[in-house]
Tab-separated table of C-alpha atoms and ligand atoms in Angstrom:
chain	number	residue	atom	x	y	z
A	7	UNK	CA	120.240	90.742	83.566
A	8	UNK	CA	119.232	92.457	86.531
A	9	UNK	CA	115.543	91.980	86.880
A	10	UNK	CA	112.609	94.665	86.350
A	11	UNK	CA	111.082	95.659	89.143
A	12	UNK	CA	107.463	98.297	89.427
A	13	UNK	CA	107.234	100.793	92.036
A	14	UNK	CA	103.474	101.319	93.328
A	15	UNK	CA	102.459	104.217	94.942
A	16	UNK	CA	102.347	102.477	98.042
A	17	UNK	CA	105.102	100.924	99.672
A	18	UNK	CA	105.620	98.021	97.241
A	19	UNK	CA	109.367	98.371	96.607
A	20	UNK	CA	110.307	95.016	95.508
A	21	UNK	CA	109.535	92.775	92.594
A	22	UNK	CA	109.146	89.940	95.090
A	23	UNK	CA	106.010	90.720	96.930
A	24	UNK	CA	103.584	88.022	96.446
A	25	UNK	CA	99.647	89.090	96.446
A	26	UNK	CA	98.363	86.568	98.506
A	27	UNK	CA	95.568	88.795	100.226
A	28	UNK	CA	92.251	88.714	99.113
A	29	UNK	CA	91.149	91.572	97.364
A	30	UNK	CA	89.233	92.458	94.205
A	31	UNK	CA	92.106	92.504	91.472
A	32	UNK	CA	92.040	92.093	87.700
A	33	UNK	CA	93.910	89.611	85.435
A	34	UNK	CA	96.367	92.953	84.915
A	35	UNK	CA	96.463	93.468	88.652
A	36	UNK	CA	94.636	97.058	88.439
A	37	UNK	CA	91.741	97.299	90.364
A	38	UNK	CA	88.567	96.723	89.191
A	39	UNK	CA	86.327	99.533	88.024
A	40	UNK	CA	82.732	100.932	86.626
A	41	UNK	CA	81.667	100.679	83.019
A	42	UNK	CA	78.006	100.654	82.639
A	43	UNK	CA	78.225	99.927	79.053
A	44	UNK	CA	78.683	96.422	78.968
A	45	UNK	CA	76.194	94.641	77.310
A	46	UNK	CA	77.383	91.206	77.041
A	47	UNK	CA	79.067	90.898	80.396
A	48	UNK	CA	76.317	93.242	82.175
A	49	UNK	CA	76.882	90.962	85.760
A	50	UNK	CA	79.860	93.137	85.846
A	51	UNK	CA	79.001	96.571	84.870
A	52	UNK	CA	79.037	97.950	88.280
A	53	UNK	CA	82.380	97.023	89.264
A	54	UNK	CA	84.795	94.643	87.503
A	55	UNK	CA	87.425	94.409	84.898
A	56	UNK	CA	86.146	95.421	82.007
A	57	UNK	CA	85.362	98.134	79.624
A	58	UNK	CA	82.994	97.822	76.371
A	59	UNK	CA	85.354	97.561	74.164
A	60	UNK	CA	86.635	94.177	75.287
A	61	UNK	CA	82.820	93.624	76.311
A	62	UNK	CA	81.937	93.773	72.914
A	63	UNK	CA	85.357	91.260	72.066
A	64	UNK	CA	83.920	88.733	74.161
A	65	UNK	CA	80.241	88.995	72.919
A	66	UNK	CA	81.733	88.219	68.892
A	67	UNK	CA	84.391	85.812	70.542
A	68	UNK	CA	81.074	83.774	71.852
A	69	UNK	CA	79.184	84.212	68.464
A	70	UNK	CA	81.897	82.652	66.771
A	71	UNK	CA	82.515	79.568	69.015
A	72	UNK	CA	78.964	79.091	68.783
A	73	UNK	CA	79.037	79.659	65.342
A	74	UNK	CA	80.375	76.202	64.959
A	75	UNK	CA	77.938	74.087	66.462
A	76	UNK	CA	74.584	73.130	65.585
A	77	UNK	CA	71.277	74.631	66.546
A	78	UNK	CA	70.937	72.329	70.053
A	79	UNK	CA	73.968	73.004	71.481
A	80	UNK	CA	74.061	76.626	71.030
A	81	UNK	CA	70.688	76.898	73.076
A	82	UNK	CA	72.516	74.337	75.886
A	83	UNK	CA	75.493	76.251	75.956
A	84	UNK	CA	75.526	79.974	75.165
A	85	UNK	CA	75.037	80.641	78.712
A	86	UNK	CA	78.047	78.594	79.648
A	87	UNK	CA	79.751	80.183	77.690
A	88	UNK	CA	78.942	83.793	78.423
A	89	UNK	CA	80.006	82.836	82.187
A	90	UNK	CA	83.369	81.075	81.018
A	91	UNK	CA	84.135	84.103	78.995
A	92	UNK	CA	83.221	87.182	81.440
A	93	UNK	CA	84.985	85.590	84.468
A	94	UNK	CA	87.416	88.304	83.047
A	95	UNK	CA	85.401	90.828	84.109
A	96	UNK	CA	84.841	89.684	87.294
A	97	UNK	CA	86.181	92.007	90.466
A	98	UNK	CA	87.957	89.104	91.351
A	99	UNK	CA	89.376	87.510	87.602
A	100	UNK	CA	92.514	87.831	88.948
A	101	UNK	CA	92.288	85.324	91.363
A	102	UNK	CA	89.455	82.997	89.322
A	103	UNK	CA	92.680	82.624	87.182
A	104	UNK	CA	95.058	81.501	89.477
A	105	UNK	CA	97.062	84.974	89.036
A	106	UNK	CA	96.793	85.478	92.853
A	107	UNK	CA	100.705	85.268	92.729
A	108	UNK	CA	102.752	86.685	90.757
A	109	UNK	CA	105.791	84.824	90.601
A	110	UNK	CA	103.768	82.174	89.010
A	111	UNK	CA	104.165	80.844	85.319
A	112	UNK	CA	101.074	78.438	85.069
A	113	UNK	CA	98.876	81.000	84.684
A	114	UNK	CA	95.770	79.670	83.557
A	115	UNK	CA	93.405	80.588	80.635
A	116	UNK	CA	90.590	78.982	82.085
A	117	UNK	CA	88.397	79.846	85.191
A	118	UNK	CA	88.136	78.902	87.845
A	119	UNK	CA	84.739	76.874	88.013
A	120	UNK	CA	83.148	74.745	91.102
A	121	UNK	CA	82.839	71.149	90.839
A	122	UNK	CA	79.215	71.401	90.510
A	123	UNK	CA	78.942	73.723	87.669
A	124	UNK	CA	81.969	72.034	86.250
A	125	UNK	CA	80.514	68.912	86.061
A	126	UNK	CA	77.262	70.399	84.272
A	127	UNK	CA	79.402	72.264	81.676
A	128	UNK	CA	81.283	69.266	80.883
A	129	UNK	CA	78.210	66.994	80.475
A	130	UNK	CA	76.838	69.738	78.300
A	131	UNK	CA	79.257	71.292	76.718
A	132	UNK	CA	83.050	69.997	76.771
A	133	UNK	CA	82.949	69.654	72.680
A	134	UNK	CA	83.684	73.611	73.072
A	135	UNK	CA	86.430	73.724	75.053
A	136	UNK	CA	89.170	73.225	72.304
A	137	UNK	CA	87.440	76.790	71.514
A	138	UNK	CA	88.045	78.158	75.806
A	139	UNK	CA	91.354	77.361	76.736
A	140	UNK	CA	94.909	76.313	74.433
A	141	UNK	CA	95.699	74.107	77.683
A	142	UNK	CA	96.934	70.977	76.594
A	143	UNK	CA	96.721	69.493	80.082
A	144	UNK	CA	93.059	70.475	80.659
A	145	UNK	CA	92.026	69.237	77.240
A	146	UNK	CA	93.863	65.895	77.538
A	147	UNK	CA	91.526	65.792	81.104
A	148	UNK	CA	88.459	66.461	79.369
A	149	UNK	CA	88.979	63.660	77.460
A	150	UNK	CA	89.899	60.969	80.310
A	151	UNK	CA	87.130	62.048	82.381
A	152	UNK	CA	84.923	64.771	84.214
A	153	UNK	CA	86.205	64.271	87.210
A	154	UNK	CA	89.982	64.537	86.090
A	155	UNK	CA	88.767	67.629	84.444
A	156	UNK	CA	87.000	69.167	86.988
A	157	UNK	CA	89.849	68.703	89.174
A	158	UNK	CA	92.454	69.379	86.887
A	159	UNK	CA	90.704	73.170	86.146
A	160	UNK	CA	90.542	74.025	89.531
A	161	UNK	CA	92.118	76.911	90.931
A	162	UNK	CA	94.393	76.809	94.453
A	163	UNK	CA	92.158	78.730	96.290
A	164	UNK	CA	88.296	77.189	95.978
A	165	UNK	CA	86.645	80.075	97.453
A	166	UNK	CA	87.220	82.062	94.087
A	167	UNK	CA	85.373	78.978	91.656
A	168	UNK	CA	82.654	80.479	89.836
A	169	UNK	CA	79.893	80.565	90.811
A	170	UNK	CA	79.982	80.305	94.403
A	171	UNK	CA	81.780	83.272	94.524
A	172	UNK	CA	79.235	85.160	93.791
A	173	UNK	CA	77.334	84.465	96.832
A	174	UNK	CA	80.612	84.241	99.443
A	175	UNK	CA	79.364	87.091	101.738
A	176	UNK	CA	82.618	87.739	102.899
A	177	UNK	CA	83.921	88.489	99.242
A	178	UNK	CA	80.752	90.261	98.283
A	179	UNK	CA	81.970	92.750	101.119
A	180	UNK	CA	84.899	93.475	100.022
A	181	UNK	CA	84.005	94.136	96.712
A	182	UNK	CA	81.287	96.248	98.196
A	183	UNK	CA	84.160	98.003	99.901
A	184	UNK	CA	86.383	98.445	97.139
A	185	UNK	CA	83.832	100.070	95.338
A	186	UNK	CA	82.644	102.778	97.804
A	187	UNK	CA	86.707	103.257	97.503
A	188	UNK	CA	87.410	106.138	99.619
A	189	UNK	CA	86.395	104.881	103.044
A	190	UNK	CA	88.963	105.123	105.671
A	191	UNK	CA	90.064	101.402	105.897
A	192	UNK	CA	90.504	101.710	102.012
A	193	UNK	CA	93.754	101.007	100.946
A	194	UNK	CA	94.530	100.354	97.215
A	195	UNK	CA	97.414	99.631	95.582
A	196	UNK	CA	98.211	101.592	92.056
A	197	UNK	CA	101.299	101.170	89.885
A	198	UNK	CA	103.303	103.971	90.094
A	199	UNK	CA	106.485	103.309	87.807
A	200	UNK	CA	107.565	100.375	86.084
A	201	UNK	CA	110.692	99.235	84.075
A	202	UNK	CA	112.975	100.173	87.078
A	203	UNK	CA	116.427	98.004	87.277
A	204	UNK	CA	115.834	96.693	91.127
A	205	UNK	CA	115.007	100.091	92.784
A	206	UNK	CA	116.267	99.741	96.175
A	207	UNK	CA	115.065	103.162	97.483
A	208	UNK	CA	112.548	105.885	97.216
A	209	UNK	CA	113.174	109.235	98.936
A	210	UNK	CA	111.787	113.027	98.756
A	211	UNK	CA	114.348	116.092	99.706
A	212	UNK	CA	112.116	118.013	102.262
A	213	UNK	CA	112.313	120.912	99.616
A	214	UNK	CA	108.596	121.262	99.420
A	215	UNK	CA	108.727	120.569	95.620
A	216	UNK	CA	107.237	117.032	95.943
A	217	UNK	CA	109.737	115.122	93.733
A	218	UNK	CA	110.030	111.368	94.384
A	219	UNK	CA	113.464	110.476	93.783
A	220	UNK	CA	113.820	106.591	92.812
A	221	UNK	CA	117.343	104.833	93.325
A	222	UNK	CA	117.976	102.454	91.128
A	223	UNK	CA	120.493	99.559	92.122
A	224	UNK	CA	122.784	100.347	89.264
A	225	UNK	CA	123.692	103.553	90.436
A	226	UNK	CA	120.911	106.001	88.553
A	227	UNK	CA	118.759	108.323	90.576
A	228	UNK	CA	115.884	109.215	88.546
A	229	UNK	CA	112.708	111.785	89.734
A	230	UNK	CA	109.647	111.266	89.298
A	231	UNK	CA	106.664	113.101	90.128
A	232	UNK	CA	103.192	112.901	92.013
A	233	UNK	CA	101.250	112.656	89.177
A	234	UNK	CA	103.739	109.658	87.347
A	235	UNK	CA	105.443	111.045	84.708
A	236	UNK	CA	109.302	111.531	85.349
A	237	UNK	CA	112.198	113.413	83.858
A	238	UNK	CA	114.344	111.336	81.173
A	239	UNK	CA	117.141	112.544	82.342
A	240	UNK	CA	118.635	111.117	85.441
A	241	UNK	CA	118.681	113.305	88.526
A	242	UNK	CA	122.243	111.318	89.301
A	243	UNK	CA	124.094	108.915	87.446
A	244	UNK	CA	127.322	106.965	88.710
A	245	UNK	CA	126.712	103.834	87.197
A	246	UNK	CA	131.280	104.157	86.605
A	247	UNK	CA	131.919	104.209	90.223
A	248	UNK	CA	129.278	101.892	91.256
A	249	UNK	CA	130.424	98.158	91.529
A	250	UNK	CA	127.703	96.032	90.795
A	251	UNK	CA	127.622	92.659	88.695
A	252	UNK	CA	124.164	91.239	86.325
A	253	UNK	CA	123.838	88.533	88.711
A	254	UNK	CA	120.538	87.785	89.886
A	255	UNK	CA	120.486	88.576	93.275
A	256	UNK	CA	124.072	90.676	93.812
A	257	UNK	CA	123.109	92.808	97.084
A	258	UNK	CA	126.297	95.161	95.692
A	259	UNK	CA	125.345	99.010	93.797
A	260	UNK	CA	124.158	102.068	94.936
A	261	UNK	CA	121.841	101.162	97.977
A	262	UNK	CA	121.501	104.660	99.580
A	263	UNK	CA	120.197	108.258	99.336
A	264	UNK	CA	119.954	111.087	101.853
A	265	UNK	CA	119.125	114.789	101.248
A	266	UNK	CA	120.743	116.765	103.559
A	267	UNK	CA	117.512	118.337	106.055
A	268	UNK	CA	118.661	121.978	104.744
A	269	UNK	CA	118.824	120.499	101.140
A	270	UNK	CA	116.503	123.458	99.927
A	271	UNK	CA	119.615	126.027	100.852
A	272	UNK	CA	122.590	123.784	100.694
A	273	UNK	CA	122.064	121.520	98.279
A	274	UNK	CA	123.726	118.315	99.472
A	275	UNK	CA	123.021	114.979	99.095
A	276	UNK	CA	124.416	111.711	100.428
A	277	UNK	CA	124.638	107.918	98.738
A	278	UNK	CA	125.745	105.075	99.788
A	279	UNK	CA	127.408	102.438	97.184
A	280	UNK	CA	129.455	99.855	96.889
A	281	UNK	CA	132.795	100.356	94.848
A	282	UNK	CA	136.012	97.956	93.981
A	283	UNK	CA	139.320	98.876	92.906
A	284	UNK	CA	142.143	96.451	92.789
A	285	UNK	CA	139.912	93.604	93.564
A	286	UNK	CA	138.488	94.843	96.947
A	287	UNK	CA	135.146	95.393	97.162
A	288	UNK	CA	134.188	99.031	99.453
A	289	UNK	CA	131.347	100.777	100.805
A	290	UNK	CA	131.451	104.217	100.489
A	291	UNK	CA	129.799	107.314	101.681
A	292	UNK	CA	129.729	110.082	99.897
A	293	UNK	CA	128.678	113.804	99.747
A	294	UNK	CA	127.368	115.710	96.575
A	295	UNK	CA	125.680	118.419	95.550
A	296	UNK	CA	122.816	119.375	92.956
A	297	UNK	CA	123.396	122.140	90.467
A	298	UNK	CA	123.171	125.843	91.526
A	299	UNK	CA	121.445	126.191	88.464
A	300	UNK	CA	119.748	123.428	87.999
A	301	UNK	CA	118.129	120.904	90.783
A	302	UNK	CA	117.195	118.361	88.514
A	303	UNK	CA	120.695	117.284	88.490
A	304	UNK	CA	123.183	115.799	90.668
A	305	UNK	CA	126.872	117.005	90.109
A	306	UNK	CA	128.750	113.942	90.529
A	307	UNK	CA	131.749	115.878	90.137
A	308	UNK	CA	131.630	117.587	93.712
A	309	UNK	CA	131.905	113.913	95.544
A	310	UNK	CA	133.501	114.711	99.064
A	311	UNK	CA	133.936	110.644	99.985
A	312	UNK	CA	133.388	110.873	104.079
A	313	UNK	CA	134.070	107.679	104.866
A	314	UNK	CA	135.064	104.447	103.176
A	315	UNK	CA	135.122	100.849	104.521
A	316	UNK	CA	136.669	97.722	103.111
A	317	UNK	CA	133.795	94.352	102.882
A	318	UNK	CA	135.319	91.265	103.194
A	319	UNK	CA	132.232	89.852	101.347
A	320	UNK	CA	129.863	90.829	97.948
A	321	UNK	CA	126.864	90.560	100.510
A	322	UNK	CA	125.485	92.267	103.565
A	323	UNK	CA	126.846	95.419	102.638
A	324	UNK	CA	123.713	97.606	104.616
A	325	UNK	CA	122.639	100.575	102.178
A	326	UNK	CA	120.254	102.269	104.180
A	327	UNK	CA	120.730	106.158	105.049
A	328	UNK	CA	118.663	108.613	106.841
A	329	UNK	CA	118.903	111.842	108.502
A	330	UNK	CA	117.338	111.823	112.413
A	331	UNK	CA	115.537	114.321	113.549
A	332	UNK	CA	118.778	115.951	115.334
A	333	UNK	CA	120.720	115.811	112.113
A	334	UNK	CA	122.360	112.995	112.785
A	335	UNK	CA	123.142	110.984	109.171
A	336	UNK	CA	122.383	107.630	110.458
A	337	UNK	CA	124.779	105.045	108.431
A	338	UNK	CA	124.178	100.912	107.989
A	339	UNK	CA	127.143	98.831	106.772
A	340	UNK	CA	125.979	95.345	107.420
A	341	UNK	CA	127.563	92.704	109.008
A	342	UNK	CA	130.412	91.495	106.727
A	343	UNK	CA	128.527	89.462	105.218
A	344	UNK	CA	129.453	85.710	103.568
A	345	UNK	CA	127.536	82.444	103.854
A	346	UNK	CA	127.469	81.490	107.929
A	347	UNK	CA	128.651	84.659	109.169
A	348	UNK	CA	132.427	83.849	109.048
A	349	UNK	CA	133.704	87.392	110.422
A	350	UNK	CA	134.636	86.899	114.207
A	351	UNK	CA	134.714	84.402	116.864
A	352	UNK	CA	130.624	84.903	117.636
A	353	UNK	CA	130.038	85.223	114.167
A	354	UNK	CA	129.549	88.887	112.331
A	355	UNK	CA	126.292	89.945	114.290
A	356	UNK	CA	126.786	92.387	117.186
A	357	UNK	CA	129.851	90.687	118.346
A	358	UNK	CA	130.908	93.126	120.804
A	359	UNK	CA	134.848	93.253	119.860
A	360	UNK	CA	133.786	95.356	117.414
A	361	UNK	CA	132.523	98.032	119.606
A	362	UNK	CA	135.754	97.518	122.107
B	429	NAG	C1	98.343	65.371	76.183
B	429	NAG	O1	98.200	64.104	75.584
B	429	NAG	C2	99.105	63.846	74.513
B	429	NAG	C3	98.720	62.533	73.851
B	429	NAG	O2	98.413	61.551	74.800
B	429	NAG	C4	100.513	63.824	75.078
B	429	NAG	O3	101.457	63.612	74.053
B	429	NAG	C5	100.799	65.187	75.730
B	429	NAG	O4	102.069	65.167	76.345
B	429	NAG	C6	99.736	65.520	76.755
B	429	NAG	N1	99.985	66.892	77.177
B	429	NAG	C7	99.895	67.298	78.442
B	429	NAG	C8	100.260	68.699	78.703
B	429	NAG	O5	99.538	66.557	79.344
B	430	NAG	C1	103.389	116.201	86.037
B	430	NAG	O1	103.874	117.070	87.038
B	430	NAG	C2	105.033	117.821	86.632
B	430	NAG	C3	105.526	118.587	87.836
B	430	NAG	O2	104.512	119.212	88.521
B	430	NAG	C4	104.696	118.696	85.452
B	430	NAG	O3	105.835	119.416	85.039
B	430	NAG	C5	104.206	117.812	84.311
B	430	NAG	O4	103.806	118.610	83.226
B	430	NAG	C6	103.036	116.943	84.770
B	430	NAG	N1	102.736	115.996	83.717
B	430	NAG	C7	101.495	115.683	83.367
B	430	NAG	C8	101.358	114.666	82.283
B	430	NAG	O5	100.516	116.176	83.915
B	431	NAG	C1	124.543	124.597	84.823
B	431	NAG	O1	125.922	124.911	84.915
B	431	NAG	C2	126.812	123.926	84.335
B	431	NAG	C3	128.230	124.367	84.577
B	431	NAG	O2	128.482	124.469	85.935
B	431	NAG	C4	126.505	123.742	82.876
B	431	NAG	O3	127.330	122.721	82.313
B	431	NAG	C5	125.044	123.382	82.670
B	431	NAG	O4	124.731	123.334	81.309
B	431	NAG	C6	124.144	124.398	83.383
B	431	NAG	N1	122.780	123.902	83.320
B	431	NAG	C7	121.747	124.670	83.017
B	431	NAG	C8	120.395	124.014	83.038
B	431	NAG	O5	121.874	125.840	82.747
C-alpha cells in the first residue's frame, strides 16, 4: 500500500520529514495553545496542550490512582503525580515524550523526568507507576533498580526532562515566542490535508481563484481550498493511464502539473506521468483542458500527448514541470535511472553525448 502522507500549509510535502527542531509542539504535533480554564494542570493554562476537558480527565485520572493507596502516600505523592500527568500539557509534551520524530514507534507513555526528580519519585512513589505507564520495560526497571529506571525513562534529548525544562532560558524563549505568534520570525507549521496517497505536488493556476490543486502520485488531482475543505470530486483523474505499482517507494505515477500562464482564458493544463504498454515503461507529457463549463474538472478526454520518451529504468523518471516567466514549459526527465547509473560510458548524469 502506498503510504499516507499530510500536506501542511507550509511546505511540508513529504511524509518523511523528521521534526528534529526545537519548537513548542504537542503529543498530536499541533501547536500548543491558551485555555485558561484548567484547573488541575493550571502551570499550563497560558500556553500548552491542553483544554479543560482533558484537564478535568487528568484531575479524576489522579483521584483514582490515588484512590488506591493509603492516607501517607497520597500526601507524598499527589504532587508527583499531578506533574507526571500534565507533562501533556506542557508546550513542549511532544518532545518530553520522545515524539520529537515521527518515524518513531517507541513512543513513550511516560515523561520525560531528570535524574534528580526521578530519583525522588522513585524513592517516594514507584508503587504507582503500574498506574503511569503500561511499559513493560520501564516497570521491569523499576523493579531492578532506580538507577536502571531513571535511565531507562529518559528521553533522547535531556534538555526536555521535567523539570529543568522549565527553567532552560533558551526554551522558555521560544515558548515565549510561539505565544506572541504573529511576530515576523514566526513561522508555524499547521496541517493542511491529510489522508493523501504520496502527494508529489502542490500547484495554483494563476486564475486568481485561489484553488490549491494537490497531485497525488496515483494519478488524482484533487483541489482544495484556502480555508481546508476540498471538493470530493477529483479535479483530474487518470489513475488508467498512469503506471504506477503499491510498492513502497516506486518513484513511477503522475509526478507533474502545469497550468498553462493564460489558464484563466485557455484552459490548458499539462502533467507529467509515467505510462507502460507492452512492457516498456514511458514518460509522457501531455496537454489537457478543464471544462468550458465547468473548471472544477479536468477533461481527460482532450489529451494532446506532446512528447513521449521511453525509461530504461522504474526510477529517476524527473516529474517536475513549470512554466518560466517567458512561457517556456520547463520539462525534467531524469537521468535513466537504475542502481549505479548504468546508462552511458560516464554514467547517466550530464554525460555530454547526450547533448551531441
Ligand atoms: C519484563 O520482565 C519479564 C519477567 O522477567 C520478562 O518476561 C519480560 O520479557 C520483560 N519485558 C521487557 C519488555 O523487558
Ligand atoms: C471554503 O471555501 C470554499 C471556496 O471559497 C467555499 O465554497 C466553502 O464553502 C468554504 N468552506 C467552509 C467550511 O468555510
Ligand atoms: C459539462 O459538459 C459536459 C459535456 O461536454 C457534461 O458531460 C457535463 O455534465 C457538464 N458539466 C456541467 C457541470 O454542466
Amino acid at each position: 500500500m502506498i503510504s499516507k502522507s499530510l500536506v501542511f500549509k507550509i511546505l511540508l510535502l513529504s511524509g518523511s520529514l523528521s521534526f528534529t527542531w526545537s519548537h513548542p509542539q504537542c503529543t498530536d504535533f499541533y501547536p500548543p495553545f491558551e485555555d485558561v480554564n484548567l484547573q488541575y494542570c493550571s502551570q499550563y493554562q497560558e500556553f500548552g496542550c491542553c483544554v479543560a476537558e482533558r484537564d478535568a480527565e487528568l484531575q479524576d485520572l489522579a483521584s483514582s490512582i490515588l484512590s488506591n493507596f493509603p492516607e501517607k502516600v497520597r500526601g507524598d505523592c499527589d504532587n508527583f503525580v499531578r506533574d507526571i500527568l500534565c507533562q501533556e500539557c506542557s508546550p513542549y509534551a511532544a518532545h518530553v515524550f520522545n515524539m520529537e520524530d515521527r518515524s518513531r514507534a517507541d513512543w513513550s507513555d511516560f515523561p520525560g523526568l531528570c535524574t534528580e526528580y526521578c530519583r525522588n519519585f522513585h524513592q517516594t512513589c514507584d508503587q504507582l507507576l503500574p498506574y503511569l505507564t503500561r511499559s513493560q520495560a520501564l516497570l521491569n526497571a523499576s523493579t531492578e533498580s532506580i538507577d536502571a529506571f531513571c535511565d531507562a525513562q529518559m528521553i533522547d534529548d535531556v534538555d526536555y526532562c521535567f523539570p529543568d525544562i522549565l527553567y532552560d532560558m533558551d526554551l522558555n524563549d521560544q515558548v515565549r515566542e510561539s505565544q506572541i505568534g504573529s511576530s515576523d520570525d514566526c513561522l508555524c507549521l499547521e496541517e493542511f490535508a491529510n489522508n493523501l496517497r504520496n502527494p508529489l505536488a502542490l500547484t495554483f493556476a494563476s486564475d486568481s481563484t485561489h484553488r490549491i490543486y494537490v497531485v497525488e502520485q496515483t494519478g488524482v488531482v484533487t483541489i482544495f481550498f484556502r480555508n481546508g475543505s476540498y471538493l470530493h470530486d477529483p479535479f483530474l483523474d487518470i489513475q488508467d493511464l498512469v503506471y504506477v505499482s503499491s510498492r513502497t517507494g516506486d518513484e513511477r505515477g503522475l509526478l507533474g502539473l502545469a497550468f498553462h500562464p493564460n489558464y484563466a482564458e485557455n484552459r490548458k493544463l499539462y502533467v507529467h506521468y509515467t505510462t507502460s504498454y507492452e512492457g516498456t515503461l514511458y514518460v509522457r507529457i501531455s496537454e489537457l483542458e478543464s471544462f468550458p463549463n465547468d473548471t472544477n474538472r479536468a477533461d481527460a478526454r482532450t489529451e494532446r500527448v506532446l512528447i513521449q520518451v521511453e525509461q530504461p529504468a522504474g526510477n529517476h523518471n524527473g516529474g517536475s514541470l513549470f512554466f518560466d516567466l517567458e512561457g517556456y514549459l520547463l520539462i525534467s526527465l531524469g537521468d535513466g535511472g537504475r542502481a549505479g547509473d548504468p546508462f552511458g560510458e560516464f554514467g547517466n548524469g550530464l554525460n555530454l553525448k547526450f547533448f551531441a
